[in-house]
Coordinates of C-alpha atoms and ligand atoms in Angstrom, one line a residue:
X1 CA -14.6 -6.5 9.0
X2 CA -16.9 -9.3 8.4
X3 CA -19.7 -10.2 6.2
X4 CA -21.3 -12.0 9.1
X5 CA -22.1 -8.7 10.8
X6 CA -24.6 -7.8 8.1
X7 CA -27.4 -9.5 6.5
X8 CA -26.1 -10.4 3.1
X9 CA -29.6 -10.7 1.7
X10 CA -30.8 -7.4 3.1
X11 CA -27.9 -5.5 1.6
X12 CA -28.3 -7.0 -1.8
X13 CA -31.9 -6.1 -1.8
X14 CA -31.1 -2.6 -0.8
X15 CA -28.9 -2.6 -3.8
X16 CA -31.8 -3.7 -5.8
X17 CA -29.9 -5.5 -8.4
X18 CA -30.0 -9.2 -7.4
X19 CA -32.7 -10.1 -9.8
X20 CA -30.6 -9.0 -12.7
X21 CA -28.3 -12.0 -12.2
X22 CA -28.0 -14.3 -15.1
X23 CA -28.1 -18.0 -14.4
X24 CA -25.7 -21.0 -14.3
X25 CA -22.6 -22.3 -12.3
X26 CA -22.7 -23.5 -8.7
X27 CA -25.2 -25.9 -7.3
X28 CA -25.8 -27.6 -4.0
X29 CA -23.5 -28.0 -1.1
X30 CA -22.6 -30.7 1.3
X31 CA -20.5 -31.7 4.3
X32 CA -21.0 -31.1 8.0
X33 CA -20.9 -28.2 10.3
X34 CA -17.7 -26.4 11.0
X35 CA -17.4 -27.0 14.7
X36 CA -18.2 -30.7 14.5
X37 CA -15.9 -31.4 11.5
X38 CA -13.1 -29.5 13.0
X39 CA -13.3 -31.5 16.2
X40 CA -13.8 -34.9 14.5
X41 CA -10.7 -34.0 12.3
X42 CA -8.7 -33.6 15.4
X43 CA -8.8 -36.7 17.5
X44 CA -6.4 -35.2 19.9
X45 CA -8.9 -32.5 20.7
X46 CA -10.0 -34.5 23.6
X47 CA -7.0 -32.8 25.1
X48 CA -9.0 -29.6 24.8
X49 CA -8.8 -29.1 28.5
X50 CA -5.2 -29.9 28.8
X51 CA -4.1 -26.3 29.4
X52 CA -4.4 -25.8 33.0
X53 CA -4.3 -22.0 33.1
X54 CA -2.4 -22.2 36.4
X55 CA 0.7 -23.3 34.5
X56 CA 2.7 -21.5 31.8
X57 CA 1.9 -22.5 28.2
X58 CA 4.8 -22.5 25.8
X59 CA 4.7 -21.7 22.1
X60 CA 6.9 -23.4 19.5
X61 CA 10.5 -22.3 19.1
X62 CA 10.8 -19.5 16.5
X63 CA 7.2 -18.4 16.9
X64 CA 6.6 -14.8 15.8
X65 CA 4.9 -12.4 18.2
X66 CA 3.6 -9.4 16.4
X67 CA 1.2 -6.6 16.0
X68 CA -0.6 -5.4 12.8
X69 CA -1.6 -2.1 11.3
X70 CA -2.7 -0.8 7.9
X71 CA -1.4 2.2 6.0
X72 CA -4.6 4.2 5.7
X73 CA -5.4 3.6 9.4
X74 CA -2.2 5.0 10.7
X75 CA 0.0 6.9 8.2
X76 CA -1.8 10.2 7.6
X77 CA 0.2 12.4 5.2
X78 CA -2.6 11.7 2.7
X79 CA -1.3 14.0 0.1
X80 CA 2.3 14.6 1.0
X81 CA 5.4 14.0 -1.0
X82 CA 3.8 12.9 -4.1
X83 CA 1.1 10.5 -2.8
X84 CA -1.9 10.0 -5.0
X85 CA -5.5 10.0 -3.8
X86 CA -6.9 6.6 -2.7
X87 CA -10.5 5.5 -2.6
X88 CA -10.4 5.8 1.2
X89 CA -9.3 9.5 0.9
X90 CA -12.2 10.1 -1.5
X91 CA -14.7 8.1 0.7
X92 CA -13.7 9.7 4.0
X93 CA -13.9 13.2 2.4
X94 CA -17.5 12.5 1.3
X95 CA -19.9 13.8 3.9
X96 CA -21.9 11.2 5.8
X97 CA -19.7 8.2 5.1
X98 CA -17.6 8.1 8.3
X99 CA -18.7 8.4 11.9
X100 CA -18.1 11.9 13.3
X101 CA -16.8 13.0 9.9
X102 CA -13.4 11.6 10.9
X103 CA -10.8 11.0 8.2
X104 CA -7.4 9.3 7.9
X105 CA -5.8 12.6 6.8
X106 CA -3.6 12.6 9.9
X107 CA -4.6 9.4 11.6
X108 CA -1.6 8.4 13.9
X109 CA 0.8 10.5 11.7
X110 CA 2.9 7.4 11.4
X111 CA 4.4 8.7 8.2
X112 CA 6.3 11.1 10.4
X113 CA 6.4 9.1 13.6
X114 CA 7.2 5.6 12.5
X115 CA 10.3 5.6 14.8
X116 CA 7.9 5.9 17.7
X117 CA 5.9 2.9 16.4
X118 CA 9.0 0.9 16.1
X119 CA 9.9 1.8 19.7
X120 CA 6.6 0.5 20.8
X121 CA 7.2 -2.8 19.1
X122 CA 10.6 -3.0 20.8
X123 CA 9.1 -2.1 24.2
X124 CA 6.7 -5.1 23.7
X125 CA 9.6 -7.5 22.7
X126 CA 7.8 -8.2 19.4
X127 CA 9.6 -9.8 16.5
X128 CA 7.1 -9.3 13.7
X129 CA 5.3 -6.2 12.4
X130 CA 2.5 -6.6 10.0
X131 CA 2.0 -3.3 8.1
X132 CA 0.7 -2.4 4.7
X133 CA 2.0 -0.4 1.8
X134 CA -0.2 2.3 0.4
X135 CA -0.4 1.7 -3.3
X136 CA -1.1 5.4 -4.2
X137 CA 1.9 6.4 -2.1
X138 CA 4.3 4.4 -4.1
X139 CA 2.5 4.5 -7.5
X140 CA 0.2 7.6 -7.3
X141 CA -2.0 6.9 -10.3
X142 CA -2.1 3.1 -10.0
X143 CA -0.1 2.7 -13.1
X144 CA 3.0 4.3 -14.5
X145 CA 6.0 5.5 -12.6
X146 CA 6.9 5.0 -8.9
X147 CA 6.9 7.9 -6.4
X148 CA 10.5 7.7 -5.1
X149 CA 9.6 9.6 -1.9
X150 CA 7.0 7.0 -1.0
X151 CA 9.4 4.2 -1.6
X152 CA 11.9 5.9 0.6
X153 CA 9.5 6.1 3.4
X154 CA 9.0 2.3 3.4
X155 CA 12.7 1.7 3.1
X156 CA 13.3 3.8 6.2
X157 CA 10.5 2.0 8.1
X158 CA 11.8 -1.4 7.0
X159 CA 15.4 -0.6 7.9
X160 CA 14.3 0.6 11.3
X161 CA 12.5 -2.7 11.8
X162 CA 15.4 -4.8 10.7
X163 CA 17.7 -2.8 13.0
X164 CA 15.3 -3.6 15.9
X165 CA 15.3 -7.3 14.8
X166 CA 11.6 -7.2 13.9
X167 CA 10.4 -9.1 10.9
X168 CA 8.8 -6.8 8.3
X169 CA 5.6 -8.7 7.3
X170 CA 4.1 -6.7 4.5
X171 CA 0.6 -6.5 3.2
X172 CA 0.5 -5.2 -0.4
X173 CA -3.2 -4.2 -0.4
X174 CA -5.1 -3.2 2.7
X175 CA -8.0 -1.5 0.9
X176 CA -6.6 1.8 -0.4
X177 CA -6.9 1.5 -4.1
X178 CA -5.6 4.5 -6.1
X179 CA -8.7 6.6 -7.0
X180 CA -7.5 6.7 -10.6
X181 CA -8.1 2.9 -10.8
X182 CA -11.5 3.2 -9.3
X183 CA -12.3 5.8 -11.9
X184 CA -11.3 3.3 -14.5
X185 CA -13.7 0.7 -13.1
X186 CA -12.1 -0.4 -9.8
X187 CA -12.0 -4.0 -8.8
X188 CA -14.9 -5.1 -10.9
X189 CA -12.8 -4.2 -14.0
X190 CA -10.7 -7.1 -15.3
X191 CA -7.7 -4.8 -16.0
X192 CA -7.2 -4.1 -12.3
X193 CA -5.7 -7.5 -11.9
X194 CA -3.0 -6.5 -14.4
X195 CA -2.5 -3.2 -12.7
X196 CA -2.1 -5.0 -9.4
X197 CA 0.6 -7.3 -10.8
X198 CA 2.6 -4.3 -12.1
X199 CA 2.3 -2.7 -8.7
X200 CA 3.5 -5.8 -7.0
X201 CA 6.4 -6.1 -9.4
X202 CA 7.3 -2.5 -8.6
X203 CA 7.2 -3.0 -4.9
X204 CA 9.0 -6.3 -5.0
X205 CA 11.9 -4.8 -7.0
X206 CA 12.1 -1.7 -4.7
X207 CA 11.7 -3.4 -1.3
X208 CA 12.2 -7.1 -1.9
X209 CA 15.9 -7.0 -0.9
X210 CA 14.7 -6.2 2.7
X211 CA 11.4 -8.1 2.9
X212 CA 10.9 -11.8 2.5
X213 CA 7.3 -12.3 3.9
X214 CA 4.4 -10.8 2.0
X215 CA 0.6 -10.8 2.0
X216 CA -1.0 -10.0 -1.3
X217 CA -4.4 -8.9 0.1
X218 CA -6.0 -8.1 3.4
X219 CA -9.5 -9.6 3.8
X220 CA -10.6 -9.8 0.2
X221 CA -14.2 -10.6 1.2
X222 CA -14.4 -7.6 3.5
X223 CA -13.4 -5.0 0.9
X224 CA -15.3 -6.5 -2.0
X225 CA -18.4 -7.1 -0.1
X226 CA -18.5 -3.9 1.9
X227 CA -17.0 -1.8 -0.8
X228 CA -19.1 -3.0 -3.8
X229 CA -22.2 -4.6 -2.4
X230 CA -23.0 -3.1 1.0
X231 CA -21.5 0.3 0.3
X232 CA -20.4 0.9 3.8
X233 CA -16.7 1.0 2.8
X234 CA -14.8 2.7 0.0
X235 CA -15.7 3.1 -2.8
X236 CA -19.3 2.8 -1.5
X237 CA -21.0 1.0 -4.4
X238 CA -24.1 -1.1 -3.9
X239 CA -24.3 -3.6 -6.6
X240 CA -24.4 -7.4 -6.5
X241 CA -23.0 -7.6 -10.0
X242 CA -20.0 -5.4 -9.0
X243 CA -19.4 -7.6 -5.9
X244 CA -19.3 -10.7 -8.0
X245 CA -17.0 -9.2 -10.6
X246 CA -14.8 -7.6 -8.0
X247 CA -14.5 -11.1 -6.4
X248 CA -13.4 -12.6 -9.6
X249 CA -10.9 -9.8 -10.4
X250 CA -9.4 -10.1 -6.9
X251 CA -9.1 -13.9 -7.3
X252 CA -7.4 -13.4 -10.6
X253 CA -5.1 -10.7 -9.0
X254 CA -4.1 -13.3 -6.4
X255 CA -2.8 -15.2 -9.3
X256 CA -1.2 -12.4 -11.2
X257 CA 0.3 -10.8 -8.0
X258 CA 1.7 -14.1 -6.7
X259 CA 3.4 -14.8 -10.0
X260 CA 4.8 -11.2 -10.3
X261 CA 6.2 -11.4 -6.8
X262 CA 7.8 -14.8 -7.3
X263 CA 9.2 -13.7 -10.7
X264 CA 10.9 -10.7 -9.1
X265 CA 11.9 -12.4 -5.9
X266 CA 11.9 -16.2 -6.2
X267 CA 12.6 -16.8 -2.5
X268 CA 9.8 -14.6 -1.3
X269 CA 7.2 -16.2 1.0
X270 CA 3.8 -15.2 -0.2
X271 CA 0.3 -15.5 1.3
X272 CA -2.9 -13.5 1.9
X273 CA -4.6 -12.5 5.1
X274 CA -8.2 -13.8 4.9
X275 CA -11.0 -12.8 7.2
X276 CA -12.3 -16.0 8.8
X277 CA -14.9 -17.1 11.3
X278 CA -16.0 -20.4 12.6
X279 CA -19.5 -21.1 11.2
X280 CA -21.9 -23.0 13.5
X281 CA -25.5 -24.0 12.7
X282 CA -28.1 -22.3 14.8
X283 CA -29.9 -25.6 15.5
X284 CA -29.3 -29.3 14.9
X285 CA -31.6 -29.3 11.8
X286 CA -30.3 -30.5 8.5
X287 CA -31.2 -27.2 6.9
X288 CA -29.2 -25.2 9.4
X289 CA -26.3 -27.6 9.0
X290 CA -26.2 -27.0 5.3
X291 CA -26.6 -23.3 5.9
X292 CA -23.5 -23.3 8.1
X293 CA -21.5 -25.0 5.3
X294 CA -22.6 -22.4 2.9
X295 CA -21.6 -19.7 5.4
X296 CA -18.2 -21.3 5.7
X297 CA -17.9 -21.4 1.9
X298 CA -18.6 -17.6 1.5
X299 CA -16.9 -16.5 4.7
X300 CA -13.7 -18.6 4.7
X301 CA -13.2 -20.1 1.2
X302 CA -14.4 -17.6 -1.4
X303 CA -10.9 -16.3 -2.0
X304 CA -8.9 -19.3 -0.6
X305 CA -10.2 -22.2 -2.6
X306 CA -9.7 -20.4 -6.0
X307 CA -6.0 -19.9 -5.0
X308 CA -5.4 -23.4 -3.7
X309 CA -7.7 -25.5 -5.8
X310 CA -8.5 -23.3 -8.9
X311 CA -12.2 -23.4 -8.3
X312 CA -15.0 -21.5 -6.5
X313 CA -16.4 -23.1 -3.4
X314 CA -20.1 -24.0 -3.3
X315 CA -21.3 -20.8 -1.7
X316 CA -24.0 -19.6 -4.0
X317 CA -26.9 -21.8 -5.2
X318 CA -26.6 -20.5 -8.7
X319 CA -24.4 -17.9 -10.3
X320 CA -23.1 -17.3 -13.7
X321 CA -19.8 -17.1 -15.6
X322 CA -21.3 -14.1 -17.3
X323 CA -22.2 -12.4 -14.1
X324 CA -18.8 -12.9 -12.6
X325 CA -16.9 -12.2 -15.7
X326 CA -15.2 -15.6 -15.8
X327 CA -13.4 -16.3 -19.0
X328 CA -11.8 -19.4 -20.3
X329 CA -8.5 -20.1 -18.6
X330 CA -9.2 -17.9 -15.6
X331 CA -9.6 -20.7 -13.1
X332 CA -6.2 -22.2 -13.9
X333 CA -4.6 -18.8 -13.7
X334 CA -6.0 -17.9 -10.3
X335 CA -4.6 -21.1 -8.9
X336 CA -1.4 -20.4 -7.0
X337 CA 0.4 -22.3 -4.2
X338 CA 0.2 -19.8 -1.4
X339 CA 3.1 -20.4 1.0
X340 CA 1.0 -19.7 4.0
X341 CA -2.6 -18.9 4.9
X342 CA -3.0 -15.7 6.9
X343 CA -6.1 -15.8 9.2
X344 CA -7.8 -12.8 10.7
X345 CA -10.3 -13.9 13.3
X346 CA -12.4 -12.1 15.8
X347 CA -15.6 -14.1 16.5
X348 CA -17.8 -16.9 15.3
X349 CA -20.8 -16.9 13.0
X350 CA -24.2 -18.6 13.6
X351 CA -25.9 -19.7 10.5
X352 CA -29.5 -20.7 9.8
X353 CA -31.6 -21.4 6.8
X354 CA -34.1 -18.8 5.7
X355 CA -37.8 -19.9 5.5
X356 CA -39.3 -20.7 2.2
X357 CA -41.1 -17.4 2.3
X358 CA -37.9 -15.5 3.0
X359 CA -36.3 -17.2 0.1
X360 CA -38.9 -16.3 -2.4
X361 CA -39.4 -12.8 -1.1
X362 CA -35.8 -11.8 -1.2
X363 CA -34.0 -12.5 -4.4
X364 CA -30.6 -12.6 -2.8
X365 CA -31.7 -15.2 -0.1
X366 CA -32.6 -17.3 -3.1
X367 CA -29.0 -17.0 -4.4
X368 CA -27.4 -17.3 -1.0
X369 CA -29.9 -19.0 1.3
X370 CA -28.2 -18.3 4.6
X371 CA -28.9 -16.0 7.5
X372 CA -25.7 -15.2 9.5
X373 CA -25.5 -13.5 12.9
X374 CA -22.9 -13.2 15.6
X375 CA -23.1 -15.5 18.7
X376 CA -25.0 -14.2 21.8
X377 CA -23.6 -16.3 24.6
X378 CA -20.2 -14.7 25.3
X379 CA -19.5 -11.2 26.6
X380 CA -19.3 -8.4 24.0
X381 CA -16.4 -6.2 23.2
X382 CA -16.8 -2.4 23.0
X383 CA -18.1 -2.6 19.5
X384 CA -20.5 -5.4 20.1
X385 CA -18.5 -8.4 18.9
X386 CA -18.9 -11.6 20.9
X387 CA -15.8 -12.8 22.7
X388 CA -15.6 -16.4 21.7
X389 CA -12.1 -17.9 21.9
X390 CA -13.1 -21.4 20.5
X391 CA -13.8 -19.6 17.2
X392 CA -10.0 -19.3 16.8
X393 CA -9.4 -23.0 17.6
X394 CA -12.3 -24.2 15.3
X395 CA -11.3 -22.2 12.3
X396 CA -7.6 -23.0 12.5
X397 CA -8.3 -26.7 12.9
X398 CA -10.8 -26.7 10.0
X399 CA -8.4 -25.0 7.6
X400 CA -5.5 -27.1 8.8
X401 CA -7.5 -30.3 8.2
X402 CA -9.1 -29.3 4.9
X403 CA -6.0 -27.9 3.3
X404 CA -3.5 -30.6 4.4
X405 CA -1.9 -28.8 7.3
X406 CA -0.7 -25.6 5.6
X407 CA 1.5 -23.0 7.3
X408 CA -0.8 -20.6 9.1
X409 CA -0.1 -17.1 10.3
X410 CA -2.6 -15.4 12.6
X411 CA -2.5 -12.1 11.0
X412 CA -5.1 -10.3 13.1
X413 CA -7.0 -10.9 16.4
X414 CA -8.0 -8.3 18.9
X415 CA -10.8 -6.2 20.5
X416 CA -12.1 -2.7 20.9
X417 CA -12.5 -1.3 24.4
X418 CA -12.5 2.4 25.1
X419 CA -10.4 2.4 28.3
X420 CA -8.7 5.7 28.8
X421 CA -5.8 6.8 31.0
X422 CA -6.8 7.0 34.7
X423 CA -5.6 9.9 36.9
X424 CA -2.1 8.4 37.1
X425 CA -2.0 8.0 33.3
X426 CA -2.3 4.2 33.4
X427 CA -4.7 2.5 30.9
X428 CA -6.1 -0.5 32.8
X429 CA -7.6 -2.5 29.9
X430 CA -8.0 -5.7 31.8
X431 CA -10.7 -7.0 29.4
X432 CA -8.2 -6.8 26.6
X433 CA -5.6 -8.8 28.5
X434 CA -8.3 -11.4 29.2
X435 CA -9.3 -11.5 25.6
X436 CA -5.8 -12.1 24.3
X437 CA -5.1 -14.6 27.0
X438 CA -8.1 -16.7 26.1
X439 CA -7.7 -16.6 22.4
X440 CA -4.0 -17.5 22.8
X441 CA -5.0 -20.4 24.9
X442 CA -7.3 -21.6 22.1
X443 CA -4.4 -21.1 19.6
X444 CA -2.0 -23.1 21.8
X445 CA -4.6 -25.9 21.8
X446 CA -4.8 -25.9 18.0
X447 CA -1.0 -26.0 17.8
X448 CA -0.9 -28.9 20.3
X449 CA -3.6 -30.6 18.2
X450 CA -1.4 -30.4 15.1
X451 CA -1.9 -27.1 13.3
X452 CA 1.2 -25.5 11.9
X453 CA 0.8 -22.0 13.2
X454 CA 3.9 -19.7 12.8
X455 CA 2.7 -16.4 14.4
X456 CA 0.2 -14.4 16.2
X457 CA -0.4 -10.7 15.4
X458 CA -2.5 -8.6 17.7
X459 CA -4.8 -6.1 16.0
X460 CA -3.5 -3.5 16.6
X461 CA -0.3 -1.8 17.6
X462 CA -1.9 1.5 18.4
X463 CA -5.4 3.0 18.5
X464 CA -6.2 4.2 15.0
X465 CA -8.7 5.1 12.3
X466 CA -11.2 2.2 12.3
X467 CA -12.7 2.6 8.8
X468 CA -16.4 3.7 8.8
X469 CA -16.2 3.9 12.6
X470 CA -13.5 6.6 12.5
X471 CA -11.7 7.1 15.8
X472 CA -14.6 5.9 17.9
X473 CA -13.2 2.4 18.4
X474 CA -9.9 1.8 20.2
X475 CA -8.3 -1.6 19.3
X476 CA -4.7 -0.7 20.3
X477 CA -2.2 -2.2 22.6
X478 CA -1.0 1.4 22.9
X479 CA -3.2 4.3 23.6
X480 CA -3.1 7.3 21.2
X481 CA -4.0 10.8 22.4
X482 CA -5.1 12.1 19.0
X483 CA -4.7 15.7 20.1
X484 CA -1.0 15.3 20.8
X485 CA -0.2 12.0 19.0
X486 CA 1.3 10.8 22.2
X487 CA 1.5 7.0 22.4
X488 CA 1.3 5.2 25.8
X489 CA 1.4 1.4 26.2
X490 CA -1.8 0.1 27.8
X491 CA -1.6 -2.6 30.5
X492 CA -2.4 -5.1 27.7
X493 CA 0.8 -4.0 25.9
X494 CA 2.8 -4.6 29.0
X495 CA 1.3 -8.0 29.5
X496 CA 1.9 -8.9 25.8
X497 CA 5.5 -7.8 26.2
X498 CA 5.9 -10.5 28.9
X499 CA 4.3 -13.2 26.7
X500 CA 6.5 -12.3 23.8
X501 CA 9.7 -12.3 25.9
X502 CA 8.9 -15.7 27.4
X503 CA 7.4 -17.2 24.2
X504 CA 4.7 -18.4 26.6
X505 CA 1.4 -17.5 28.2
X506 CA 1.9 -16.8 31.9
X507 CA -0.2 -18.7 34.4
X508 CA -3.3 -16.7 35.3
X509 CA -3.3 -15.5 38.8
Ligands
FCB1 C1 -10.2 -6.1 10.2 C2 -9.4 -5.2 9.3 C3 -8.5 -4.2 10.1 C4 -9.3 -3.7 11.3 C5 -9.9 -4.8 12.2 C6 -10.7 -4.3 13.4 O1 -11.3 -6.5 9.5 O2 -8.6 -6.0 8.5 O3 -8.1 -3.2 9.3 O4 -10.2 -2.8 10.9 O5 -10.8 -5.5 11.4

């Protein structure tokens, strides 16, 4: 979930803490707008129109076709077989936090039905499954001994995947921090980076004989921003200072986690799945162009540049080592050569500069002088996100150019529509088919223009618990009847099965 959906300034004001920030660190920002630089970096992008949708578009040999999920969104079994409480258990059990008072207590019951999930993957001819490990399921208190039953569950799931010839693609942290660690300070506390490294070591030892491809984090910006500044996600805090400190701990944890994983399993391939969005200026003005660069820095680089370059990007006008809790040596230690960059992308961001009046009347717009909204030109998905396939092309090309053509995995892309079974039981989600077709066309174009993209994972395998929106948004390729837990492939799932089998996008009819 993206920062761009909310007004950064407004939230911080609501938190009422922005003015407490001490001074120093970042200044200024430069460069040109995302869309333009991406294009100029890709001279071959004049071939943009090369894909005639009336012919089949092939993907590179060995390309991974996948679907993604996250533990809290599908597993259920929230306190079975030794699992500890997570911040999402606590948050969802707090009245008023989740739409319709939904919880992930049962979700898709994948803890007991994972074989059905693997069968869905097989039915769609997929060869990669991105899922996450619930930290409190394998280490209930966030430190100390492992829960062997929890480890066994993941062993069984992974063995079923290997048997089905599906690559297990494992996220170590998709937002469900053990509640005990939140009670000890959560992500804003420095020590959480050490706890994370111990957890990573534990998992790598237990499962690393079966798994070679890992993501340390899912969308670090989403969970730090929404969890600690906006308060709409667990643990529901609203503090700018906590957001800044959580950012820094997570950046340090990328360092400690990466090293722990490589120490335990030297041949492991390790990355992170970042939330990304192409950032376009609202107008051609110089102010909006700079605002778009700042938007790019906070949206796409806040957790990537520390890993790859050992520094923070120029996102904030001014911040402070004291406020973020940066200590001597930290920047070096958070620098790690991620083996790939995972990109979750759904839509684009339009950035503009606040007026002088807005800057002085909102403390946070002074610190982060950018207004960000979604685009308004394209059609909207069921949850109001603009369908804008060039966003995928632009962001992939920009990252490819700026980071010297890294390996990229598309770790999430998808849409919510509430299509339900018709009288014959068929779920005709034609808008989802069109969505994936168009985004995949954009991805194929980025690959043709030189990006090293290894995979595409649709969000999501099956309808599930969509965080603060509960079960009200259906992103799945498979429909879930939450009364019976019956799973049924939607038309989009059937279409995706053909794409994966051919390793190609079929011609549109
Ligand atoms: C992403 C999350 C994922 C899901 C999709 C819709 O931000 O990583 O868990 O909620 O959005």
